[in-house]
Short mmCIF file of C-alpha atoms in Angstrom, two decimals:
data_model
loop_
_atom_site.label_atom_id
_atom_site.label_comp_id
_atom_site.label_asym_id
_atom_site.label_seq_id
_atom_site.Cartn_x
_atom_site.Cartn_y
_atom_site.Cartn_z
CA UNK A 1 0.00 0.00 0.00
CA UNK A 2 3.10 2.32 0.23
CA UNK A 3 4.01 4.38 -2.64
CA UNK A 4 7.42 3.75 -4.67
CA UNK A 5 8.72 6.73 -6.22
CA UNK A 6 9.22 6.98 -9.87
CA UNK A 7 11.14 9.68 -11.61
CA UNK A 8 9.66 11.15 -14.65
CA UNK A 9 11.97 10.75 -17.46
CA UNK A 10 9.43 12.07 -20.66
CA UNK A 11 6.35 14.13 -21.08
CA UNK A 12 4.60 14.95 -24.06
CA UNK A 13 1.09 16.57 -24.85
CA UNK A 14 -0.91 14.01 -26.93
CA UNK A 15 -3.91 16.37 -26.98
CA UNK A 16 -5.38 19.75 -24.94
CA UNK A 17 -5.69 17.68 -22.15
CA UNK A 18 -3.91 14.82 -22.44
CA UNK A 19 -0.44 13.84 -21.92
CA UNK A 20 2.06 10.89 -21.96
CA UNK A 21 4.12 10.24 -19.09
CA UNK A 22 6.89 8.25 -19.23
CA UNK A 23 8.40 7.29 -15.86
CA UNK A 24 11.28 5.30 -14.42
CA UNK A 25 11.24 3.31 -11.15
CA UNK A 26 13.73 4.28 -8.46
CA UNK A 27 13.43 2.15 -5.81
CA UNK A 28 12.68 -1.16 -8.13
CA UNK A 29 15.71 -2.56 -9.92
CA UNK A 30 14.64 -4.87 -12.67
CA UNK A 31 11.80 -2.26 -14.20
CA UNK A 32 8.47 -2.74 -13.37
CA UNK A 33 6.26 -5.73 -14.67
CA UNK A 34 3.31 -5.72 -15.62
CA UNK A 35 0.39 -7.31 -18.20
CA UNK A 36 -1.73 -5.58 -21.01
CA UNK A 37 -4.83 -3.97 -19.24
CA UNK A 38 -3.36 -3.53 -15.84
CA UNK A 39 -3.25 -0.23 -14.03
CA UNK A 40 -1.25 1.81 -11.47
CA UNK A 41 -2.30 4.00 -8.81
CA UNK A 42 -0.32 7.00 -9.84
CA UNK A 43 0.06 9.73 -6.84
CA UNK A 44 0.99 13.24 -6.69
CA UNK A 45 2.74 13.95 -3.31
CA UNK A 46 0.52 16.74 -1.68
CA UNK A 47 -2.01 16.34 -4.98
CA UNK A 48 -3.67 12.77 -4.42
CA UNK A 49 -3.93 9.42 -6.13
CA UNK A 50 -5.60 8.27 -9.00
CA UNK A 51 -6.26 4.49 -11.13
CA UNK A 52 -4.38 5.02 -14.11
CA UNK A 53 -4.03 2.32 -16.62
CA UNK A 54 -0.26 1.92 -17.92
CA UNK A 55 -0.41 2.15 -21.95
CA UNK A 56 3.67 1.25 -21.91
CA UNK A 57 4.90 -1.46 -23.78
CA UNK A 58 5.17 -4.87 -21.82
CA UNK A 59 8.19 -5.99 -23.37
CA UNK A 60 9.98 -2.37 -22.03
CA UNK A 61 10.49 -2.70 -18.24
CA UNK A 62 12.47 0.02 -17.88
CA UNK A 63 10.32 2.63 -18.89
CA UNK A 64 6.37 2.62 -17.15
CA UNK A 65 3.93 4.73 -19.41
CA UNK A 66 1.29 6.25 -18.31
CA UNK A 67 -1.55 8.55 -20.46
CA UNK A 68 -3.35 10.86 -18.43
CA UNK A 69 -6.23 13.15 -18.85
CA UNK A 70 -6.02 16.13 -16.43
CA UNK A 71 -9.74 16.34 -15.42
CA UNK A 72 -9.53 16.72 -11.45
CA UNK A 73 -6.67 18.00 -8.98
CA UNK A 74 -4.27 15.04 -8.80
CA UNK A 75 -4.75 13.94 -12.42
CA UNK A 76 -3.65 17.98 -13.39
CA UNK A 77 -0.87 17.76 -11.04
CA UNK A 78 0.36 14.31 -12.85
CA UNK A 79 -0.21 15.95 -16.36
CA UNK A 80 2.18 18.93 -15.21
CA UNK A 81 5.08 16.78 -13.81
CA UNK A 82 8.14 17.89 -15.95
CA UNK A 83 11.05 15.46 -16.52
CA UNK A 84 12.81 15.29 -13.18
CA UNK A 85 9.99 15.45 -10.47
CA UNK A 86 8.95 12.61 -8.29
CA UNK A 87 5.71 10.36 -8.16
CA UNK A 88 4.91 7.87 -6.38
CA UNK A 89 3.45 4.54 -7.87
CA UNK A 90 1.49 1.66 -6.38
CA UNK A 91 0.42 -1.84 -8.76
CA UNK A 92 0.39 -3.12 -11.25
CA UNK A 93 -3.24 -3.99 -10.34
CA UNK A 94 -6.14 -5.75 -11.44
CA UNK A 95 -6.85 -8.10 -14.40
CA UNK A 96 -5.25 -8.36 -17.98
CA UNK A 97 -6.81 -8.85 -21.44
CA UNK A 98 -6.76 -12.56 -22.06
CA UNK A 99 -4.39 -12.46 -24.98
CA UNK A 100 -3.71 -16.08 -25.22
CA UNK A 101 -7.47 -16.56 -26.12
CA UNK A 102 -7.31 -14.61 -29.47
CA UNK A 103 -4.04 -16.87 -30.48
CA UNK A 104 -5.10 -18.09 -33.83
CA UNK A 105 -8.12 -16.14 -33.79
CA UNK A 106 -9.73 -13.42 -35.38
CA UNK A 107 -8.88 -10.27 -32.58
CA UNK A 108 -10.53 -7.10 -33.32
CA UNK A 109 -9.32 -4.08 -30.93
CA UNK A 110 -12.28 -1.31 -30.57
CA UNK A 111 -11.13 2.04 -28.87
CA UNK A 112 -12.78 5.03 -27.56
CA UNK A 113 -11.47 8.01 -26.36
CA UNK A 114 -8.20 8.01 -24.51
CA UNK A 115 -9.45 4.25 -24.55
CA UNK A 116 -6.91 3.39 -26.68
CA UNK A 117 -4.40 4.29 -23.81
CA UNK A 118 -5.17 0.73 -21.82
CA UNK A 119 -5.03 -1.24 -24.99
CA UNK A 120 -1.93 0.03 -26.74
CA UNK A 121 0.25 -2.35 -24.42
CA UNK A 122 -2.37 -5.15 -26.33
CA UNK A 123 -1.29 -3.61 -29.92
CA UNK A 124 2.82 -4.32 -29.17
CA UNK A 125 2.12 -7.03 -27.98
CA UNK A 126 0.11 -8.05 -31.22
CA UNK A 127 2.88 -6.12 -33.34
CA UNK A 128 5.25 -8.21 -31.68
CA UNK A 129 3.96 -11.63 -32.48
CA UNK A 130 1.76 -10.79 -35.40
CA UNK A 131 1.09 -14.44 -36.53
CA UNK A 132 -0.08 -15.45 -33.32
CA UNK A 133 -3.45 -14.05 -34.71
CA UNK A 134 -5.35 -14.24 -38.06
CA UNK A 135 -6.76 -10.54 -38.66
CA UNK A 136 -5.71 -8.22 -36.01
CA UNK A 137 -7.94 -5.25 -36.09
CA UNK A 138 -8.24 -1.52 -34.44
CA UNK A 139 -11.46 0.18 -34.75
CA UNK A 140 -10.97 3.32 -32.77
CA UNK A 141 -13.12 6.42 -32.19
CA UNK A 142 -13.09 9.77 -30.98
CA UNK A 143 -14.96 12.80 -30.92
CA UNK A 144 -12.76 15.01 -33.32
CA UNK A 145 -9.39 14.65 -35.14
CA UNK A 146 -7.74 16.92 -32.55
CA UNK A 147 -8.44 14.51 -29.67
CA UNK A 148 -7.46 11.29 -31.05
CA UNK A 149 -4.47 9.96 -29.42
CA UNK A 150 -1.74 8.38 -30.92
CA UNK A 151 -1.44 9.90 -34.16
CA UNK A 152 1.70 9.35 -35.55
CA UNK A 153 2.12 5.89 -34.31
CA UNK A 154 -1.11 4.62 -35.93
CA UNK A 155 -0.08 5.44 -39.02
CA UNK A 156 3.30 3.03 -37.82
CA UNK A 157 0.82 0.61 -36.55
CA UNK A 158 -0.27 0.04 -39.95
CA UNK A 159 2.43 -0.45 -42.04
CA UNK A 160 3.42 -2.65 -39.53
CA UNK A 161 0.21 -4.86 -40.30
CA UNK A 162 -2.34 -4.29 -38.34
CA UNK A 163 -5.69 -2.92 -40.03
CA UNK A 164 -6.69 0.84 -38.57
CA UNK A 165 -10.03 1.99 -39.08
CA UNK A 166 -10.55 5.71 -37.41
CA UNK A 167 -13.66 7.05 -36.68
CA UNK A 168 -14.96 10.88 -35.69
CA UNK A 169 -18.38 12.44 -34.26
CA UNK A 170 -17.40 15.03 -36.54
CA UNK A 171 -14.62 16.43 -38.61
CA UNK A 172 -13.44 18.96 -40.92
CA UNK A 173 -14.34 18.64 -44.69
CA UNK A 174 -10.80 16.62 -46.12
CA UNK A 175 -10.60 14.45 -43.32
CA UNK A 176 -9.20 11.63 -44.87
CA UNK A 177 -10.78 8.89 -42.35
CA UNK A 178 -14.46 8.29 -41.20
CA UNK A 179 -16.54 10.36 -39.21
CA UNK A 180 -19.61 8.54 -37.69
CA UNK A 181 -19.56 6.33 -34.59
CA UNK A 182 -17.69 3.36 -33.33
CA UNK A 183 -20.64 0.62 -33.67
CA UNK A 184 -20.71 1.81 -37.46
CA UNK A 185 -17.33 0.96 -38.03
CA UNK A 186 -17.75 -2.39 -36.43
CA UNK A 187 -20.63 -3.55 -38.87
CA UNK A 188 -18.28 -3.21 -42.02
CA UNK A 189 -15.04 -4.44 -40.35
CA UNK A 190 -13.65 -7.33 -41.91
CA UNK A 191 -13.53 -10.30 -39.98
CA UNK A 192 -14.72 -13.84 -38.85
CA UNK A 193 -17.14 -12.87 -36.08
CA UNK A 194 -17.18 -16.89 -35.20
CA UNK A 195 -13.88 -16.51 -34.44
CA UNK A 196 -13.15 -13.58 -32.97
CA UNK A 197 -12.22 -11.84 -29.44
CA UNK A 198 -12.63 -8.68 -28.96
CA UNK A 199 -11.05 -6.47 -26.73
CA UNK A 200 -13.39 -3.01 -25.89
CA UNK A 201 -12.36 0.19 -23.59
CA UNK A 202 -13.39 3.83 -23.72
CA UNK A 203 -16.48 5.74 -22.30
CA UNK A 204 -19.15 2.62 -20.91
CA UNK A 205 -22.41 3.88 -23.10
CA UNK A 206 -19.65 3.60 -26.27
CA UNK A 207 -18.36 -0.08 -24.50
CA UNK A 208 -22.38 -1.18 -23.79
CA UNK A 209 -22.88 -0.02 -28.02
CA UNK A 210 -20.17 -1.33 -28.91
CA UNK A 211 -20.31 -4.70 -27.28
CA UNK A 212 -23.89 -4.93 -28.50
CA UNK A 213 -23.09 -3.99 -32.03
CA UNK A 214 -19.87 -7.36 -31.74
CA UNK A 215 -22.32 -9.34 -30.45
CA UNK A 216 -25.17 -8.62 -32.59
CA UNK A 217 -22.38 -9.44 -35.63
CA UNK A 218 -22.20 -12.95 -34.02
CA UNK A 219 -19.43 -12.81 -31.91
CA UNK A 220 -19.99 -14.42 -28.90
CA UNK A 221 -20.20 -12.44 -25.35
CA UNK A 222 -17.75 -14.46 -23.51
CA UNK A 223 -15.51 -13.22 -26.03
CA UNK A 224 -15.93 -9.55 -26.06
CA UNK A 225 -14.05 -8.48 -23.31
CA UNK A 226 -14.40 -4.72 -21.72
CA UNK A 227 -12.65 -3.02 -19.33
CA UNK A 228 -14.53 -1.09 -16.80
CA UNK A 229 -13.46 2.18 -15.17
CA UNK A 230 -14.94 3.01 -11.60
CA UNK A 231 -14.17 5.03 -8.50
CA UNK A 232 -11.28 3.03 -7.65
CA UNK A 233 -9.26 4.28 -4.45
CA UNK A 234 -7.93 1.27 -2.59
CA UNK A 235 -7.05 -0.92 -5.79
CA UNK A 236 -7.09 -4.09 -3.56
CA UNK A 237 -11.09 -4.33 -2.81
CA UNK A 238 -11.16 -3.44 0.64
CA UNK A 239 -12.71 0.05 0.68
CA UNK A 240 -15.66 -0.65 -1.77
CA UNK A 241 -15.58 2.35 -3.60
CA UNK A 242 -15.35 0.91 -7.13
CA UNK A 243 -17.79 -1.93 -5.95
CA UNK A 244 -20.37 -2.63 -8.99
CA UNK A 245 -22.70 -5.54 -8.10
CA UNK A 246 -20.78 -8.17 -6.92
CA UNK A 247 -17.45 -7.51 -8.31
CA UNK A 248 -15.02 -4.73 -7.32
CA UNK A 249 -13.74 -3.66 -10.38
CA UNK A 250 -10.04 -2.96 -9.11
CA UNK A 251 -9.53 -6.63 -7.54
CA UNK A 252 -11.68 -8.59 -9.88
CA UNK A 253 -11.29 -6.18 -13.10
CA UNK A 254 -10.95 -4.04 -14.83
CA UNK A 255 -10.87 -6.34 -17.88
CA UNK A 256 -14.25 -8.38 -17.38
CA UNK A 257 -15.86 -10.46 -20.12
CA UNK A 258 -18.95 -8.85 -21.34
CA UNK A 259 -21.31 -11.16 -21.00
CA UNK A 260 -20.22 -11.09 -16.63
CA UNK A 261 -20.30 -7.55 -16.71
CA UNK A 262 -23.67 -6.98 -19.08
CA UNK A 263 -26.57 -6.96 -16.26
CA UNK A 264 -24.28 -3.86 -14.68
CA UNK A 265 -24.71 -1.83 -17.90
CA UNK A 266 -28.36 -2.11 -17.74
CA UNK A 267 -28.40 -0.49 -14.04
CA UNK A 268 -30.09 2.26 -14.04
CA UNK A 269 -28.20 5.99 -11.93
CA UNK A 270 -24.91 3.82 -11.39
CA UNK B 1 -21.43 -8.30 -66.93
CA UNK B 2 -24.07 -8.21 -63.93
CA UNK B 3 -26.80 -7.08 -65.01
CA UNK B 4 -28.84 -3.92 -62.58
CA UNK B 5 -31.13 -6.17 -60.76
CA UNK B 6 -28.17 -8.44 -59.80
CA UNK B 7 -26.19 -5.66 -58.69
CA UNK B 8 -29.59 -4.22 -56.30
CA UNK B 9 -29.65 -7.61 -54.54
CA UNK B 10 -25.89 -7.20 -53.34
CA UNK B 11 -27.07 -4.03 -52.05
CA UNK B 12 -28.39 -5.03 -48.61
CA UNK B 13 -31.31 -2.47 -48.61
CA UNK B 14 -32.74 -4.71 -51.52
CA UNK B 15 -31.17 -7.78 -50.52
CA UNK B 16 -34.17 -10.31 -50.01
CA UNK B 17 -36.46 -8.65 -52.30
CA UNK B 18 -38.36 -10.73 -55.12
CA UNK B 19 -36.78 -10.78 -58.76
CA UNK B 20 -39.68 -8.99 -59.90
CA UNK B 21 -39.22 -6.30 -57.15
CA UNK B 22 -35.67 -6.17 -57.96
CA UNK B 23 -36.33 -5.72 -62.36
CA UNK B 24 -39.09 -3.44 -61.27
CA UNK B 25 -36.74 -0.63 -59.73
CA UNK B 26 -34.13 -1.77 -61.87
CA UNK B 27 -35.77 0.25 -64.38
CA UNK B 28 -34.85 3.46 -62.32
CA UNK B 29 -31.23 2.64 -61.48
CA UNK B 30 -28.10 3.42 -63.64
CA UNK B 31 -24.03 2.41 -62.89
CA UNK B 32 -22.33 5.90 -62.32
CA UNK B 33 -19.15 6.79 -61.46
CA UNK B 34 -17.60 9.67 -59.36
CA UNK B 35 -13.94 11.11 -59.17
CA UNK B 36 -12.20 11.42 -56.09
CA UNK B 37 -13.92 15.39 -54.60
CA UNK B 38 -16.46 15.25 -57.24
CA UNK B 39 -19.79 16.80 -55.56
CA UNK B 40 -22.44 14.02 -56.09
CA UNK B 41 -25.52 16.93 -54.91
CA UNK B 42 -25.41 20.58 -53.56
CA UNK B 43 -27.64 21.58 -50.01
CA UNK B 44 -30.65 23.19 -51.34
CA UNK B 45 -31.08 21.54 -54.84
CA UNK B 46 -33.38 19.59 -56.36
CA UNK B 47 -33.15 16.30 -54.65
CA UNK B 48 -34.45 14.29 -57.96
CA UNK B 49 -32.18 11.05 -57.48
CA UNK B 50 -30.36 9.14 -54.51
CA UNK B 51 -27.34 7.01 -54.68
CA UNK B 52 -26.40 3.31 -53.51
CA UNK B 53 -22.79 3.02 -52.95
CA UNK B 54 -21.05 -0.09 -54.48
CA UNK B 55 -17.80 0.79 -54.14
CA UNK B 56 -16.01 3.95 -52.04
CA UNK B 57 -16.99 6.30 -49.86
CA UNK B 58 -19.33 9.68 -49.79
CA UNK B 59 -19.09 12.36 -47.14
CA UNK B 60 -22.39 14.21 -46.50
CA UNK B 61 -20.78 17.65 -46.03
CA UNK B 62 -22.66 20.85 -43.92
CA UNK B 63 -21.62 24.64 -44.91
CA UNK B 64 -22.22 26.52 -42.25
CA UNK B 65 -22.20 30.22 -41.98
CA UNK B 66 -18.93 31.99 -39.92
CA UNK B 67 -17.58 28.50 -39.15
CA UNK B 68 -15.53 25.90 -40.75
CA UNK B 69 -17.47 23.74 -42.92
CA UNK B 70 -17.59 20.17 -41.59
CA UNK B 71 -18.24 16.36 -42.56
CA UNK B 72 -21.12 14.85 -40.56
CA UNK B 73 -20.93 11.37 -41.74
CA UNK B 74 -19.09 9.25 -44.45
CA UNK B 75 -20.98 6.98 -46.02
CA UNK B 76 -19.42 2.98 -47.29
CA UNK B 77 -19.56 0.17 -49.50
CA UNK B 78 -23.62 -0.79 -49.81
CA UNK B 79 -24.78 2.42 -47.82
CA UNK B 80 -27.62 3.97 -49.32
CA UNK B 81 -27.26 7.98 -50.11
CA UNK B 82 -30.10 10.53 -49.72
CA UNK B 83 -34.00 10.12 -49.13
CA UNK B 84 -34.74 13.52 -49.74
CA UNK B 85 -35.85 12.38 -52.75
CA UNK B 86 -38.71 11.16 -50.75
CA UNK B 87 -40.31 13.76 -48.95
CA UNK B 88 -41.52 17.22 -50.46
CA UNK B 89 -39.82 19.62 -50.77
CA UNK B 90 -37.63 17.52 -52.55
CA UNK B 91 -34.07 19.08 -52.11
CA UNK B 92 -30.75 18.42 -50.76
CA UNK B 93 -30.24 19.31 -47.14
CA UNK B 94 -26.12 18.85 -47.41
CA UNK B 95 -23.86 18.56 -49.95
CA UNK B 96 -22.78 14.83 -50.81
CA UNK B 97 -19.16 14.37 -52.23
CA UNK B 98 -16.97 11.55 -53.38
CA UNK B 99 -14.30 10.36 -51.07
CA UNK B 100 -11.91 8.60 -53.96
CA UNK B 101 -13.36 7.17 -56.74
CA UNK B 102 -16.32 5.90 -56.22
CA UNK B 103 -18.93 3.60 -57.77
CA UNK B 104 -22.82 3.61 -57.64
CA UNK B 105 -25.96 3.17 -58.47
CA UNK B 106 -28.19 6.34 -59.25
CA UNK B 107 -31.53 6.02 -59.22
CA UNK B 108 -33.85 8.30 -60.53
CA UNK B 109 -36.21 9.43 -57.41
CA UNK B 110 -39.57 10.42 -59.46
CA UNK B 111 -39.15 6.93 -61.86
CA UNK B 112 -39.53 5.29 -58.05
CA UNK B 113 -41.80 7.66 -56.77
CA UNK B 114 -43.87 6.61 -59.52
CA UNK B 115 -43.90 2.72 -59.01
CA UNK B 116 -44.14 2.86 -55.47
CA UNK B 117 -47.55 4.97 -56.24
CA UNK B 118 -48.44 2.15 -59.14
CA UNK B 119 -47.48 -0.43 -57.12
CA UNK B 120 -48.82 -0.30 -53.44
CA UNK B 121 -46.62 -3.32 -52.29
CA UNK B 122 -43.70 -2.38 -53.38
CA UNK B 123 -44.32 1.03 -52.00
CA UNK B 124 -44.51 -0.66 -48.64
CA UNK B 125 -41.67 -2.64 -48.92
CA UNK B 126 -39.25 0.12 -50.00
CA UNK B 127 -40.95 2.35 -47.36
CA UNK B 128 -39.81 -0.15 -43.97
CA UNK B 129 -36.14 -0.49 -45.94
CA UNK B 130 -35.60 2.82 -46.01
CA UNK B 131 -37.62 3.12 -42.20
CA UNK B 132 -34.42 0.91 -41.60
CA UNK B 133 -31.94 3.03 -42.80
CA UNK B 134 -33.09 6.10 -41.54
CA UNK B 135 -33.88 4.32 -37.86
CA UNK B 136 -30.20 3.35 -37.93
CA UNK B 137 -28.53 6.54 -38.80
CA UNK B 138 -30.82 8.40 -36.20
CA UNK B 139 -29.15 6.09 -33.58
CA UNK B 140 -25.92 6.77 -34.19
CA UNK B 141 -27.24 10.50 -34.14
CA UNK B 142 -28.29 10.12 -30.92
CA UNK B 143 -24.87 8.07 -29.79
CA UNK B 144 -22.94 11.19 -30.96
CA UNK B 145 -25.21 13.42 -29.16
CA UNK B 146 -24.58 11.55 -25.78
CA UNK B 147 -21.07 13.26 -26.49
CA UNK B 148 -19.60 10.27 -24.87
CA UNK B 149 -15.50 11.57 -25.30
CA UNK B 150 -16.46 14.95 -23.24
CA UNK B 151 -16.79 14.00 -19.93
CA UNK B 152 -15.44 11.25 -17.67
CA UNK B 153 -12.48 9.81 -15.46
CA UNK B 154 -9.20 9.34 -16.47
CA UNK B 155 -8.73 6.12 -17.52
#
């Protein structure tokens, strides 16, 4: 439950209020470990502490990556650590997107928002063993071309073989790729819905749409996995705060198969 | 060659109609192509035709006064393009342009008009298809509306 310190060793604005963080451990020799979906309880000293999900590479110890949205007190003070200052770090924690069950599969990756951020560890680790899968697939979304994370490197993503289709609520005329919304995108994707896993993260009314739009294709719920973001403060399911039915979504999650978590997105007011 | 009701039944607004359904409206329908930025229809003209896409892409495109023009939806492979066509007054309400080259079918909007008032059935039938189509894009209206990217926890 006690903090490590991490120095930050990179920062870089991804959009108007989103940034990259790249930190290095301290206090851990040997990097820090961790699997595709996981997440980090990232604190400001004096700020507070916030669930995080890391959107690093696996295969790059050394370095732990974190996007972060500056939408409260702590998250601003993490988004305005310059190269040099201190945080402090608890995790990894929480569950992992079950790569192994998309090996010679069908795996189509659908992104909202700074969604992509927890499933970019999933796309390296797909770019680094390509023919584990048959079609590898990212359908990602955002609201405009501005906010869209990742730019540059999803234009490397593809020439490194894996299929990008972007989507936008709206979008200058010229925009080169779709505008319309994430569901859309999955109804003309190319793949074998019988065999497919999908992986979904970003806002939950674009996950519940989105899971219903893979399913309604024919994929089959226990194969659409989703990762669900809560109130999470403890990150070991003591304090209840990110408690959503039975589950707590920081001990038993955040990466939950659909079909476990699908009764919670019909809750009304939670 | 395929001939135009072969190429309606790939297009999955027509796709389980009847062959004599499908000859019927094939009468109305011709194979056009557009060049990459060619403008398909203009907001405000006369909407006397509407487009299925066979191959490409179409953005509907809004002009707006003292801001930037925008796209408000691109349109795919077997999407259907327009139903003004349908309603009175009859005109354009954006302007429609070719992402790429593009292939369609054009189909002349009074010619259908016409059968669908001949032919009571086949009114019907065209009616719920396009109910479908325009049921499904005011969906993902509403999804963008919810403006699900603007607000929220870090994740």
């Amino acid at each position: 439950m006690v903090p490590e310190r991490f120095r930050v060793a990179d920062r870089r604005q991804e959009t108007a209020d989103t940034w990259t963080l790249e930190l290095e451990p301290v206090d851990r020799p040997g990097g820090f470990r961790f699997r595709p979906g996981q997440f980090t309880m990232l604190y400001a000293f004096g700020a507070g502490e916030v669930p995080i999900s890391i959107s690093g590479d696996p295969a790059v110890p050394e370095r732990l990556v974190h996007t972060v949205r500056a939408v409260g007190a702590a998250s601003g003070a993490i988004c305005r650590a310059e190269p040099g200052r201190m945080l402090g770090v608890r995790g990894p924690f929480g569950s992992h997107w079950p790569l192994g069950d998309a090996d010679g599969r069908d795996l189509v990756v659908v992104a909202g928002g700074i969604g992509l951020a927890p499933l970019r560890p999933v796309l390296y680790e797909i770019l680094g063993a390509r023919e584990r899968f048959r079609t590898a697939l990212l359908l990602y979304g955002g609201r405009q071309p501005d906010q869209l994370l990742y730019s540059q490197e999803i234009e490397e993503w593809r020439e490194r073989g894996l299929d990008v289709e972007v989507t936008v609520d709206i979008a200058p005329v010229g925009w080169p790729a779709g505008v319309g919304v994430v569901p859309d995108l999955i109804d003309r994707a190319r793949f074998d819905a019988d065999e497919a896993v999908a992986f979904v993260c970003g806002p939950e009314p674009m996950i519940r749409f989105s899971a219903e739009a893979l399913i309604a294709r024919g994929v089959r719920a226990d194969r659409v996995h989703v990762s669900m973001e809560r109130n999470m403060k403890c990150a070991v399911g003591h304090c209840g705060h990110c408690q959503l039915g039975p589950e707590f979504v920081c001990r038993d999650g955040p990466v939950f198969t659909f079909e476990r978590m699908r009764a919670a997105f019909g809750l009304r007011d939670v | 060659m395929k001939t135009m009701d072969a190429l309606l039944a790939e297009v999955p607004t027509f796709a389980g109609m009847t062959t004599p359904q499908l000859e019927f409206i094939a009468g109305c329908a011709t194979n056009v192509r557009a060049a990459d930025g060619e403008r398909l229809f203009r907001e405000g003209d006369p909407a006397e035709v509407f487009y299925a896409i066979r191959h490409g892409s179409v953005a509907l495109e809004l002009h707006l006064p003292a801001r930037e023009s925008v796209t408000i939806d691109t349109l795919h492979d077997g999407d259907l393009v327009g139903w003004s066509w349908l309603f009175e007054p009859f005109r354009w309400e954006f302007d429609g342009r070719a992402r790429g080259d593009v292939a369609l079918i054009r189909f002349d909007g009074a010619c259908l008009r016409g059968k669908c008032d001949a032919d009571h059935e086949l009114g019907y039938e065209l009616m719920s298809r396009f109910s479908r189509v325009i049921i499904s894009r005011l969906q993902a209206t509403r999804l963008r509306l919810l403006d699900v990217y603007g607000v929220g926890a870090p994740v």
